Amino acid sequence: MRNRWVIPDIHGYLNTLKSLIENRISLTKEDTLYFLGDYIDRGPNSKGVIDYIMSLQDQDYDIHCLRGNHEDYCVKAWHADQDRMLFKSNIEKEWRKNGAAATLDSFGVKRPRDISKRYIDWMNDTKFYMELDKCILVHAGLNFHINNPFEDFSSMMWVRDFKVDKNKVAGKKIIHGHVPVELSMIHLFSQSEAYDFLSLDNGIYYKNRDGFGNLLAYNIDTNEIIIQHNVDSYE
């Protein structure tokens, strides 16, 4: 049976991601896997997460990757750091407040510009959204205050609150990550037709917080949610 899986914010937790894919959903080359972005920052192995996804792509698994705000930070900081001599750019300062140190450590570098361009190119190749038959996949959400929400790429990575206008998305459900949601609420959103959105981010980096700290995989066609508790170190 062909499955279509969606995995949200990974944030550098490689072992948890591998356990979810290899042990919990047992991904095959007949399946399709969509990532919602935020592969990096906070967790212990951001580089390893990207390497792992790249390896799946190299093995011809059907993988589709969206861009999150943390990739946006990284790419912009990398470009801003190319010519600076002394002072960090504002975007690098902002990124460093939001988990950059863990990412730089995983690459074995001190500055954004020392990250191999191969990884920056990979991030640049990610998509801002994907429209499927049943839903629209996006990292954060859409800006429904404008006539065409598909023109606002920044909101797709950064918006934290939105109200769906079904007329602007052909009545399709918005599936996103970005803002951590408690597990019971995610189950409620997935099972009820009353909700026109589904947030899948369960805050994998939260430690000892009831209802959080998991990486999820969502089956678009069956509404099944597979839960993998964080098995990486939080340090």
XYZ file of N, CA and C in Angstrom, residues 131 136 165-172:
30
model
N 0.791 22.099 -2.855
C -0.655 21.905 -2.909
C -0.945 20.497 -3.416
N -3.038 21.513 1.669
C -1.907 22.370 1.335
C -0.884 22.229 2.449
N -9.223 31.089 5.141
C -10.294 31.485 4.235
C -10.377 30.394 3.168
N -11.344 29.504 3.304
C -11.423 28.346 2.422
C -11.597 28.735 0.956
N -12.171 29.905 0.709
C -12.356 30.350 -0.668
C -11.025 30.596 -1.373
N -9.969 30.857 -0.595
C -8.669 31.160 -1.185
C -7.786 29.926 -1.331
N -8.248 28.807 -0.794
C -7.447 27.566 -0.868
C -8.273 26.400 -1.392
N -9.313 26.710 -2.143
C -10.164 25.689 -2.760
C -10.725 24.703 -1.739
N -10.966 25.189 -0.527
C -11.570 24.366 0.503
C -10.647 23.336 1.122
N -9.361 23.406 0.828
C -8.431 22.393 1.311
C -7.919 22.708 2.712
